[in-house]
CSV table of C-alpha atoms in Angstrom, one decimal:
chain,number,residue,atom,x,y,z
A,1,MET,CA,62.6,154.4,90.9
A,2,ARG,CA,65.2,156.4,89.0
A,3,ALA,CA,66.7,158.2,91.9
A,4,LEU,CA,63.1,158.6,93.2
A,5,LEU,CA,62.0,160.7,90.3
A,6,PHE,CA,64.9,163.0,91.2
A,7,PRO,CA,64.3,162.4,94.0
A,8,PHE,CA,61.0,160.6,93.3
A,9,HIS,CA,62.7,158.3,90.7
A,10,SER,CA,64.6,154.5,93.8
A,11,ALA,CA,64.1,152.1,95.5
A,12,CYS,CA,67.5,144.7,86.8
A,13,ARG,CA,67.0,142.6,83.4
A,14,THR,CA,69.7,140.8,81.3
A,15,PHE,CA,72.7,142.9,80.3
A,16,ALA,CA,71.4,146.1,81.8
A,17,LEU,CA,70.7,144.2,84.9
A,18,LEU,CA,74.3,143.2,84.9
A,19,ALA,CA,75.2,146.9,85.0
A,20,CYS,CA,73.2,147.2,88.1
A,21,VAL,CA,74.8,144.2,89.9
A,22,LEU,CA,78.3,145.4,89.0
A,23,PHE,CA,77.8,148.0,91.7
A,24,LEU,CA,77.4,145.2,94.3
A,25,GLN,CA,80.2,143.1,95.7
A,26,GLY,CA,78.8,139.7,96.2
A,27,CYS,CA,75.5,137.9,96.7
A,28,SER,CA,75.2,138.8,100.4
A,29,ALA,CA,75.3,142.5,99.4
A,30,VAL,CA,72.3,141.9,97.0
A,31,LYS,CA,70.2,140.4,99.8
A,32,LEU,CA,71.2,143.1,102.3
A,33,ALA,CA,70.6,146.0,99.9
A,34,TYR,CA,67.2,144.6,98.8
A,35,ASN,CA,65.9,143.9,102.2
A,36,GLN,CA,66.9,147.4,103.4
A,37,ALA,CA,65.5,149.2,100.3
A,38,PRO,CA,62.4,150.6,102.0
A,39,GLN,CA,64.4,152.0,104.9
A,40,LEU,CA,67.0,153.5,102.5
A,41,VAL,CA,64.4,155.1,100.3
A,42,TYR,CA,62.6,156.5,103.4
A,43,TRP,CA,65.8,157.9,104.7
A,44,ARG,CA,66.6,159.6,101.4
A,45,LEU,CA,63.1,161.2,101.1
A,46,ASN,CA,63.1,162.3,104.7
A,47,ASN,CA,66.5,163.9,104.1
A,48,TYR,CA,65.2,165.8,101.2
A,49,PHE,CA,61.9,166.9,102.7
A,50,ASN,CA,62.2,166.7,106.5
A,51,LEU,CA,58.9,164.9,106.8
A,52,THR,CA,56.4,165.3,109.6
A,53,ASP,CA,55.6,162.4,111.8
A,54,ALA,CA,52.3,161.8,110.0
A,55,GLN,CA,54.0,162.0,106.6
A,56,ALA,CA,56.8,159.6,107.7
A,57,ASP,CA,54.3,157.0,109.1
A,58,ARG,CA,52.3,157.0,105.8
A,59,LEU,CA,55.5,156.8,103.7
A,60,ARG,CA,56.9,153.9,105.6
A,61,SER,CA,53.6,152.0,105.1
A,62,GLU,CA,53.5,152.8,101.4
A,63,LEU,CA,57.1,151.8,100.8
A,64,GLY,CA,56.4,148.5,102.6
A,65,ASP,CA,53.5,147.8,100.3
A,66,LEU,CA,55.5,148.8,97.2
A,67,HIS,CA,58.4,146.6,98.3
A,68,GLN,CA,56.2,143.6,98.8
A,69,TRP,CA,54.6,144.1,95.4
A,70,HIS,CA,58.1,144.2,93.8
A,71,ARG,CA,59.2,141.1,95.7
A,72,ASP,CA,56.1,139.2,94.5
A,73,GLN,CA,55.8,140.5,90.9
A,74,MET,CA,59.3,141.6,89.8
A,75,LEU,CA,61.9,139.5,91.4
A,76,PRO,CA,60.8,136.2,89.8
A,77,GLN,CA,61.0,138.0,86.4
A,78,HIS,CA,64.5,139.2,87.2
A,79,ALA,CA,65.6,135.7,88.3
A,80,ALA,CA,64.2,134.2,85.1
A,81,LEU,CA,66.0,136.7,83.0
A,82,LEU,CA,69.3,136.0,84.7
A,83,GLN,CA,68.9,132.4,83.7
A,84,GLN,CA,69.0,133.7,80.1
A,85,VAL,CA,72.0,135.9,80.8
A,86,GLN,CA,74.1,132.9,82.0
A,87,GLN,CA,73.6,131.2,78.6
A,88,ARG,CA,74.9,134.3,76.7
A,89,LEU,CA,77.9,135.4,78.8
A,90,ALA,CA,80.2,132.6,77.6
A,91,ASP,CA,79.9,134.2,74.1
A,92,ASP,CA,80.6,137.6,72.6
A,93,ILE,CA,77.8,140.2,73.0
A,94,THR,CA,77.0,142.8,70.4
A,95,ALA,CA,76.1,146.4,71.0
A,96,ASP,CA,72.7,145.8,69.5
A,97,GLN,CA,72.0,143.0,71.9
A,98,ALA,CA,73.0,145.1,74.9
A,99,CYS,CA,70.9,148.1,73.7
A,100,ARG,CA,67.8,146.0,73.0
A,101,VAL,CA,67.9,144.7,76.6
A,102,TYR,CA,68.6,148.2,77.9
A,103,ALA,CA,65.3,149.3,76.3
A,104,ASP,CA,63.6,146.3,77.9
A,105,VAL,CA,64.9,147.3,81.3
A,106,ARG,CA,63.6,150.8,80.9
A,107,LEU,CA,60.2,149.3,80.4
A,108,GLU,CA,60.5,147.4,83.6
A,109,ILE,CA,61.6,150.5,85.5
A,110,ASP,CA,58.6,152.3,84.1
A,111,ARG,CA,56.4,149.5,85.4
A,112,LEU,CA,57.7,150.1,88.9
A,113,ILE,CA,57.2,153.9,88.6
A,114,ALA,CA,53.7,153.4,87.4
A,115,GLN,CA,53.0,151.2,90.5
A,116,ALA,CA,54.5,153.9,92.7
A,117,GLU,CA,52.8,156.8,91.0
A,118,PRO,CA,49.6,157.1,93.2
A,119,ARG,CA,51.8,157.0,96.3
A,120,LEU,CA,54.1,159.7,94.9
A,121,VAL,CA,51.1,161.9,94.2
A,122,VAL,CA,49.9,161.6,97.8
A,123,LEU,CA,53.3,162.5,99.2
A,124,ALA,CA,53.7,165.4,96.8
A,125,SER,CA,50.3,166.8,97.7
A,126,GLN,CA,51.3,166.9,101.4
A,127,LEU,CA,54.5,168.9,101.0
A,128,THR,CA,54.7,172.4,102.3
A,129,GLU,CA,56.7,175.4,100.9
A,130,SER,CA,59.2,174.9,103.7
A,131,GLN,CA,59.8,171.3,102.7
A,132,ILE,CA,60.2,172.2,99.0
A,133,ARG,CA,62.8,174.8,100.0
A,134,ASN,CA,64.6,172.1,102.1
A,135,PHE,CA,64.6,169.9,99.0
A,136,GLU,CA,66.2,172.7,97.0
A,137,LYS,CA,68.8,173.2,99.6
A,138,GLN,CA,69.7,169.5,99.7
A,139,GLN,CA,70.0,169.5,95.9
A,140,ALA,CA,72.3,172.5,96.0
A,141,ASP,CA,74.5,170.7,98.5
A,142,SER,CA,74.5,167.6,96.3
A,143,ASN,CA,75.3,169.7,93.2
A,144,ALA,CA,78.4,171.0,94.9
A,145,ASP,CA,79.6,167.5,95.5
A,146,TRP,CA,78.8,166.5,91.9
A,147,ARG,CA,80.8,169.5,90.6
A,148,ARG,CA,83.8,168.6,92.7
A,149,GLU,CA,83.7,165.0,91.5
A,150,TRP,CA,82.9,165.4,87.9
A,151,LEU,CA,83.1,169.0,86.7
A,152,ASP,CA,85.8,170.9,88.6
A,153,VAL,CA,88.6,168.5,87.6
A,154,PRO,CA,91.0,168.5,84.6
A,155,ALA,CA,90.3,166.1,81.7
A,156,ASP,CA,93.1,163.7,82.6
A,157,LYS,CA,92.0,163.3,86.2
A,158,LEU,CA,88.4,162.9,85.1
A,159,ALA,CA,89.4,160.0,82.8
A,160,ALA,CA,91.4,158.4,85.6
A,161,HIS,CA,88.5,158.7,88.0
A,162,ARG,CA,86.1,157.1,85.5
A,163,PHE,CA,88.6,154.3,84.8
A,164,LYS,CA,89.0,153.6,88.5
A,165,LEU,CA,85.2,153.3,89.0
A,166,LEU,CA,84.7,151.1,86.0
A,167,LEU,CA,87.6,148.9,86.9
A,168,SER,CA,86.3,148.3,90.4
A,169,ARG,CA,82.9,147.3,89.1
A,170,ALA,CA,84.2,145.1,86.4
A,171,GLU,CA,86.6,143.3,88.7
A,172,GLY,CA,83.8,142.6,91.2
A,173,PHE,CA,82.0,140.8,88.4
A,174,TYR,CA,84.7,139.2,86.2
A,175,GLY,CA,87.5,138.9,88.7
A,176,ALA,CA,90.9,140.5,88.3
A,177,LEU,CA,91.5,142.3,85.0
A,178,GLN,CA,94.7,142.1,83.0
A,179,GLU,CA,96.2,144.6,80.7
A,180,PRO,CA,94.1,143.6,77.6
A,181,GLN,CA,90.8,144.1,79.5
A,182,LYS,CA,92.1,147.3,81.1
A,183,ALA,CA,93.1,148.6,77.6
A,184,ALA,CA,89.5,148.0,76.5
A,185,LEU,CA,88.2,150.0,79.4
A,186,ARG,CA,90.6,152.9,78.6
A,187,SER,CA,89.5,152.8,74.9
A,188,PHE,CA,85.9,153.1,75.9
A,189,ILE,CA,86.6,156.1,78.1
A,190,ALA,CA,88.9,157.8,75.6
A,191,GLU,CA,86.2,157.6,72.9
A,192,SER,CA,83.3,158.5,75.1
A,193,THR,CA,81.4,161.8,74.4
A,194,PHE,CA,80.5,162.2,78.1
A,195,ASP,CA,80.3,165.9,78.8
A,196,PRO,CA,80.1,166.8,82.5
A,197,GLN,CA,79.0,170.4,81.8
A,198,ARG,CA,76.1,169.2,79.6
A,199,SER,CA,75.1,166.6,82.1
A,200,TYR,CA,75.2,169.1,84.9
A,201,ALA,CA,73.0,171.6,83.0
A,202,GLU,CA,70.3,168.9,82.5
A,203,ARG,CA,70.7,167.9,86.2
A,204,LEU,CA,69.8,171.5,87.2
A,205,ARG,CA,66.9,171.6,84.7
A,206,ARG,CA,65.4,168.5,86.2
A,207,GLN,CA,65.7,169.8,89.7
A,208,LYS,CA,64.1,173.2,88.8
A,209,ASP,CA,61.3,171.4,86.9
A,210,LEU,CA,60.5,169.2,89.9
A,211,ALA,CA,60.4,172.1,92.3
A,212,GLN,CA,58.0,173.9,90.0
A,213,VAL,CA,55.8,170.9,89.7
A,214,LEU,CA,55.7,170.4,93.5
A,215,ARG,CA,54.7,174.1,94.0
A,216,GLN,CA,52.0,173.7,91.4
A,217,ILE,CA,50.6,170.7,93.2
A,218,ALA,CA,50.7,172.6,96.5
A,219,THR,CA,48.3,175.2,95.1
A,220,ASP,CA,45.5,172.6,94.9
A,221,PRO,CA,46.6,169.5,96.8
A,222,ALA,CA,43.1,167.9,96.7
A,223,SER,CA,43.0,167.8,92.9
A,224,THR,CA,44.3,164.3,92.5
A,225,GLU,CA,43.9,163.8,88.8
A,226,ARG,CA,45.4,167.2,88.0
A,227,ASN,CA,48.3,166.5,90.3
A,228,ARG,CA,48.8,163.0,88.9
A,229,SER,CA,49.0,164.6,85.4
A,230,LEU,CA,51.5,167.2,86.6
A,231,LEU,CA,53.8,164.5,88.1
A,232,ARG,CA,53.4,162.3,85.1
A,233,GLY,CA,54.5,165.2,82.9
A,234,TYR,CA,57.6,165.7,85.0
A,235,MET,CA,58.4,162.0,84.6
A,236,GLU,CA,58.1,162.3,80.8
A,237,ARG,CA,60.4,165.3,80.7
A,238,PHE,CA,62.8,163.4,83.0
A,239,ASN,CA,62.9,160.5,80.5
A,240,THR,CA,62.9,162.7,77.4
A,241,SER,CA,64.4,166.1,77.9
A,242,PRO,CA,62.6,169.1,76.3
A,243,ASP,CA,66.1,170.1,75.1
A,244,PRO,CA,66.5,168.2,71.8
A,245,ALA,CA,70.3,168.7,71.8
A,246,TYR,CA,70.5,167.1,75.3
A,247,GLN,CA,68.2,164.3,74.2
A,248,ARG,CA,70.5,163.5,71.3
A,249,TYR,CA,73.5,163.5,73.6
A,250,ALA,CA,71.7,161.2,76.1
A,251,GLN,CA,70.9,158.7,73.4
A,252,LYS,CA,74.5,158.8,72.2
A,253,LEU,CA,75.7,158.0,75.7
A,254,VAL,CA,73.3,155.0,75.8
A,255,GLU,CA,74.6,153.7,72.5
A,256,GLU,CA,78.2,154.2,73.7
A,257,GLY,CA,77.5,152.3,76.9
A,258,CYS,CA,76.1,149.4,74.9
A,259,ALA,CA,79.1,149.4,72.6
A,260,GLY,CA,81.5,149.7,75.6
A,261,PHE,CA,79.9,146.8,77.4
A,262,ALA,CA,80.3,144.7,74.3
A,263,LEU,CA,83.9,145.8,73.8
A,264,VAL,CA,85.0,145.1,77.3
A,265,HIS,CA,83.2,141.7,77.4
A,266,ARG,CA,84.9,140.6,74.1
A,267,ALA,CA,88.2,141.3,75.8
A,268,MET,CA,87.5,138.9,78.6
A,269,THR,CA,89.2,135.5,78.8
A,270,PRO,CA,87.1,132.3,79.0
A,271,ALA,CA,88.0,132.0,82.7
A,272,GLN,CA,86.7,135.6,83.3
A,273,ARG,CA,83.5,134.9,81.4
A,274,MET,CA,83.0,131.8,83.5
A,275,LYS,CA,83.5,133.9,86.6
A,276,ALA,CA,80.8,136.2,85.3
A,277,VAL,CA,78.4,133.3,84.7
A,278,GLN,CA,79.0,132.1,88.3
A,279,SER,CA,78.3,135.6,89.6
A,280,VAL,CA,75.0,135.8,87.7
A,281,LYS,CA,74.0,132.4,88.9
A,282,GLY,CA,74.5,133.6,92.5
A,283,TYR,CA,72.4,136.7,91.8
A,284,GLU,CA,69.7,134.5,90.2
A,285,GLN,CA,69.6,132.3,93.3
A,286,ASP,CA,69.4,135.3,95.6
A,287,PHE,CA,66.5,136.7,93.7
A,288,TRP,CA,64.6,133.4,94.0
A,289,VAL,CA,65.3,133.3,97.7
A,290,LEU,CA,64.2,136.9,98.2
A,291,ALA,CA,61.1,136.2,96.2
A,292,GLY,CA,60.3,133.3,98.6
A,293,ARG,CA,60.3,130.8,95.8
């Protein structure tokens, strides 16, 4: 749920789904991560808000229901889409193909958020000022870590860090990369317009926005429709920043990501592409098993 809507936005379709599974190292990791999703989401929210026993009990129950809905409704769709992916991975992939699927994935994520929305409104309406301040403190700590990793580093070390992360994810999917594929990764990074300072500023805006919305909800926690509208407005501003310059930058990053995926995939050998097909087949089978089909 998009980092639990920051944090309410956490808890995969064709090429964008591949981007998700690149973070995982093998099919067993998919099963383990998926089955533990409610506990991981609960832990994250509890860390943010230091929930009371009553809040925690209700949240665990709500997350269990949401997880079962996702298992029943979404996993079969993910598995069916991965069947399509296997047919395409043996060939080149264009940036337009990747971006069309990315847009489709965004719709699927929105479907999950819409399903979670009533539960999020209930949780938000129960939060106290002390819990909101705890969220702000946790975000400040997280921001310090983010700055150390992405912002307070020279450009050459940032590029090396991005290359290391992308290489690890790609090799978990395609197998060992050789120099031509590594060169494609370096080319993508060198041409990227990723700006840590701009991304950090939007990160801070979203955090401030959410804290303000939570405080607005706290002034009238019983007004369900009003509070649902407030939270939905935050979600819309999360997806489409009120800063037009940032929104153009964000769209540019999406386009670059699509082109970068296509570039790197074109550089892969037939054997590496076959390895990717096998990887996707394993994820597809895992999704069917997890869905109980």
